[in-house]
mmCIF file of C-alpha atoms in Angstrom:
data_model
loop_
_atom_site.group_PDB
_atom_site.id
_atom_site.type_symbol
_atom_site.label_atom_id
_atom_site.label_comp_id
_atom_site.label_asym_id
_atom_site.label_seq_id
_atom_site.Cartn_x
_atom_site.Cartn_y
_atom_site.Cartn_z
ATOM 1 C CA MET R 14 74.552 142.990 117.865
ATOM 2 C CA ALA R 15 73.363 143.823 121.392
ATOM 3 C CA ASP R 16 74.539 147.001 123.040
ATOM 4 C CA GLU R 17 76.799 145.656 125.821
ATOM 5 C CA THR R 18 76.038 148.672 128.021
ATOM 6 C CA ARG R 19 72.392 147.557 128.258
ATOM 7 C CA ILE R 20 72.947 143.878 129.122
ATOM 8 C CA PHE R 21 72.470 142.471 132.620
ATOM 9 C CA SER R 22 72.356 138.975 134.142
ATOM 10 C CA VAL R 23 69.173 137.047 134.868
ATOM 11 C CA GLU R 24 68.755 133.959 137.033
ATOM 12 C CA ILE R 25 65.535 132.090 137.736
ATOM 13 C CA ILE R 26 65.895 129.516 140.477
ATOM 14 C CA THR R 27 63.329 127.054 141.840
ATOM 15 C CA PRO R 28 63.672 124.655 144.781
ATOM 16 C CA ASP R 29 64.533 121.781 142.426
ATOM 17 C CA ARG R 30 66.664 123.414 139.708
ATOM 18 C CA VAL R 31 68.413 126.407 138.263
ATOM 19 C CA PHE R 32 65.679 127.135 135.745
ATOM 20 C CA TYR R 33 67.404 129.857 133.714
ATOM 21 C CA THR R 34 70.749 131.629 133.637
ATOM 22 C CA GLY R 35 71.486 134.144 130.940
ATOM 23 C CA GLU R 36 71.557 137.753 129.847
ATOM 24 C CA ALA R 37 68.841 140.240 128.985
ATOM 25 C CA THR R 38 68.296 143.808 127.908
ATOM 26 C CA MET R 39 64.927 143.842 129.726
ATOM 27 C CA ILE R 40 62.844 141.499 131.864
ATOM 28 C CA GLU R 41 59.125 141.731 132.606
ATOM 29 C CA PHE R 42 57.223 139.867 135.322
ATOM 30 C CA ASN R 43 54.260 140.188 137.672
ATOM 31 C CA THR R 44 54.571 141.241 141.284
ATOM 32 C CA ALA R 45 52.000 141.455 144.054
ATOM 33 C CA ALA R 46 51.865 145.208 143.312
ATOM 34 C CA GLY R 47 51.473 144.832 139.519
ATOM 35 C CA GLU R 48 53.542 144.324 136.386
ATOM 36 C CA LEU R 49 57.198 145.319 136.442
ATOM 37 C CA GLY R 50 59.706 145.891 133.653
ATOM 38 C CA VAL R 51 63.386 146.060 134.538
ATOM 39 C CA TYR R 52 66.361 147.428 132.616
ATOM 40 C CA LYS R 53 70.022 147.479 133.596
ATOM 41 C CA LYS R 54 70.906 149.870 136.429
ATOM 42 C CA HIS R 55 67.467 149.572 138.057
ATOM 43 C CA ILE R 56 67.401 150.683 141.677
ATOM 44 C CA PRO R 57 67.872 147.786 144.108
ATOM 45 C CA LEU R 58 64.526 146.251 145.012
ATOM 46 C CA THR R 59 63.151 143.053 146.493
ATOM 47 C CA THR R 60 59.550 142.218 145.641
ATOM 48 C CA VAL R 61 56.976 139.439 145.964
ATOM 49 C CA LEU R 62 56.089 137.618 142.731
ATOM 50 C CA ALA R 63 52.554 136.960 141.588
ATOM 51 C CA PRO R 64 51.658 134.178 139.150
ATOM 52 C CA GLY R 65 52.437 135.384 135.663
ATOM 53 C CA ILE R 66 54.529 135.247 132.550
ATOM 54 C CA VAL R 67 58.199 136.166 132.697
ATOM 55 C CA LYS R 68 59.432 137.736 129.456
ATOM 56 C CA ILE R 69 63.167 137.964 128.975
ATOM 57 C CA HIS R 70 64.067 140.344 126.163
ATOM 58 C CA LYS R 71 67.353 140.229 124.265
ATOM 59 C CA ASP R 72 68.184 142.555 121.386
ATOM 60 C CA GLY R 73 67.833 140.804 118.054
ATOM 61 C CA GLU R 74 66.467 137.570 119.542
ATOM 62 C CA GLU R 75 63.034 136.137 120.191
ATOM 63 C CA ASP R 76 61.737 136.781 123.705
ATOM 64 C CA VAL R 77 62.161 133.962 126.220
ATOM 65 C CA LEU R 78 58.841 133.165 127.935
ATOM 66 C CA ALA R 79 58.165 131.145 131.069
ATOM 67 C CA ALA R 80 55.346 130.679 133.570
ATOM 68 C CA VAL R 81 56.307 131.556 137.148
ATOM 69 C CA HIS R 82 54.120 130.943 140.187
ATOM 70 C CA SER R 83 54.875 132.704 143.464
ATOM 71 C CA GLY R 84 58.205 133.623 144.978
ATOM 72 C CA PHE R 85 60.487 136.632 145.244
ATOM 73 C CA ALA R 86 62.579 138.762 142.904
ATOM 74 C CA GLU R 87 65.753 140.597 143.831
ATOM 75 C CA ILE R 88 66.636 143.399 141.466
ATOM 76 C CA LEU R 89 70.169 144.752 141.475
ATOM 77 C CA PRO R 90 71.740 147.247 139.040
ATOM 78 C CA GLU R 91 73.580 144.473 137.129
ATOM 79 C CA LYS R 92 71.437 141.395 137.878
ATOM 80 C CA VAL R 93 67.890 140.133 138.459
ATOM 81 C CA ILE R 94 67.380 136.990 140.526
ATOM 82 C CA ILE R 95 63.970 135.352 140.635
ATOM 83 C CA LEU R 96 63.413 132.753 143.339
ATOM 84 C CA ALA R 97 60.232 130.999 142.241
ATOM 85 C CA GLU R 98 58.134 128.285 143.796
ATOM 86 C CA ILE R 99 57.444 126.926 140.303
ATOM 87 C CA ALA R 100 58.820 127.924 136.889
ATOM 88 C CA GLU R 101 57.783 126.185 133.666
ATOM 89 C CA TRP R 102 58.836 126.379 130.033
ATOM 90 C CA PRO R 103 56.023 126.289 127.444
ATOM 91 C CA ASN R 104 56.930 122.708 126.428
ATOM 92 C CA GLU R 105 56.694 121.547 130.065
ATOM 93 C CA ILE R 106 53.051 122.597 130.420
ATOM 94 C CA ASP R 107 50.256 120.068 129.904
ATOM 95 C CA ARG R 108 47.679 122.281 128.214
ATOM 96 C CA ASN R 109 44.811 119.813 128.755
ATOM 97 C CA ARG R 110 45.566 119.674 132.472
ATOM 98 C CA ALA R 111 45.735 123.486 132.643
ATOM 99 C CA GLU R 112 42.369 123.764 130.832
ATOM 100 C CA ALA R 113 40.827 121.293 133.296
ATOM 101 C CA ALA R 114 42.227 123.295 136.226
ATOM 102 C CA ARG R 115 40.795 126.486 134.713
ATOM 103 C CA LYS R 116 37.332 124.918 134.408
ATOM 104 C CA ARG R 117 37.421 123.585 137.987
ATOM 105 C CA ALA R 118 38.434 126.968 139.376
ATOM 106 C CA GLN R 119 35.792 128.808 137.353
ATOM 107 C CA GLU R 120 33.117 126.354 138.532
ATOM 108 C CA ARG R 121 34.168 126.811 142.170
ATOM 109 C CA LEU R 122 33.966 130.579 141.795
ATOM 110 C CA ALA R 123 30.628 130.496 139.928
ATOM 111 C CA ASN R 124 28.986 128.100 142.405
ATOM 112 C CA LYS R 125 30.688 129.244 145.569
ATOM 113 C CA THR R 126 29.417 128.135 148.927
ATOM 114 C CA GLU R 127 30.802 128.803 152.369
ATOM 115 C CA ALA R 128 33.018 125.737 151.915
ATOM 116 C CA VAL R 129 34.799 127.302 148.920
ATOM 117 C CA ASP R 130 38.031 129.149 149.664
ATOM 118 C CA VAL R 131 37.589 132.008 147.199
ATOM 119 C CA LYS R 132 41.188 133.262 147.361
ATOM 120 C CA ARG R 133 42.512 129.769 146.715
ATOM 121 C CA ALA R 134 40.127 129.297 143.768
ATOM 122 C CA GLU R 135 41.158 132.686 142.329
ATOM 123 C CA LEU R 136 44.849 131.765 142.667
ATOM 124 C CA ALA R 137 44.222 128.392 140.983
ATOM 125 C CA LEU R 138 42.415 130.176 138.152
ATOM 126 C CA ARG R 139 45.279 132.663 137.710
ATOM 127 C CA LYS R 140 47.890 129.876 137.603
ATOM 128 C CA ALA R 141 45.842 127.924 135.057
ATOM 129 C CA LEU R 142 45.418 130.989 132.839
ATOM 130 C CA VAL R 143 49.150 131.742 132.991
ATOM 131 C CA ARG R 144 49.972 128.163 131.989
ATOM 132 C CA ILE R 145 47.493 128.292 129.089
ATOM 133 C CA ASP R 146 48.936 131.629 127.852
ATOM 134 C CA VAL R 147 52.538 130.378 127.991
ATOM 135 C CA ALA R 148 51.704 127.049 126.351
ATOM 136 C CA LYS R 149 50.206 128.743 123.247
#
């Protein structure tokens, strides 16, 4: 049984749905400054999300995984709220489409010309790799 003193609330919200509401003993996600792991009673913080995998840990249960692309996270001592542009469950990801996006982005980066927006291609590659990792 989970230690109630370690449990906090988690919400992941996108523009079109409440993606996830539940409890956790730890949550991990990527920010613009790097990876972040949060436990209950974390200092209040607002941060910018980077494309990555969100891992929601619960004692005695399998981790909940999701792909999240861009947005913000608000961390409070008793709650974490992620406002994401896009959030996807593994079963919502079309792996073939993600593989095709990965190949396109890698080709753009390998054969870059002045017409190629490198930052946009790198972001597309990162999103595709996140989707592929979560869909496994």
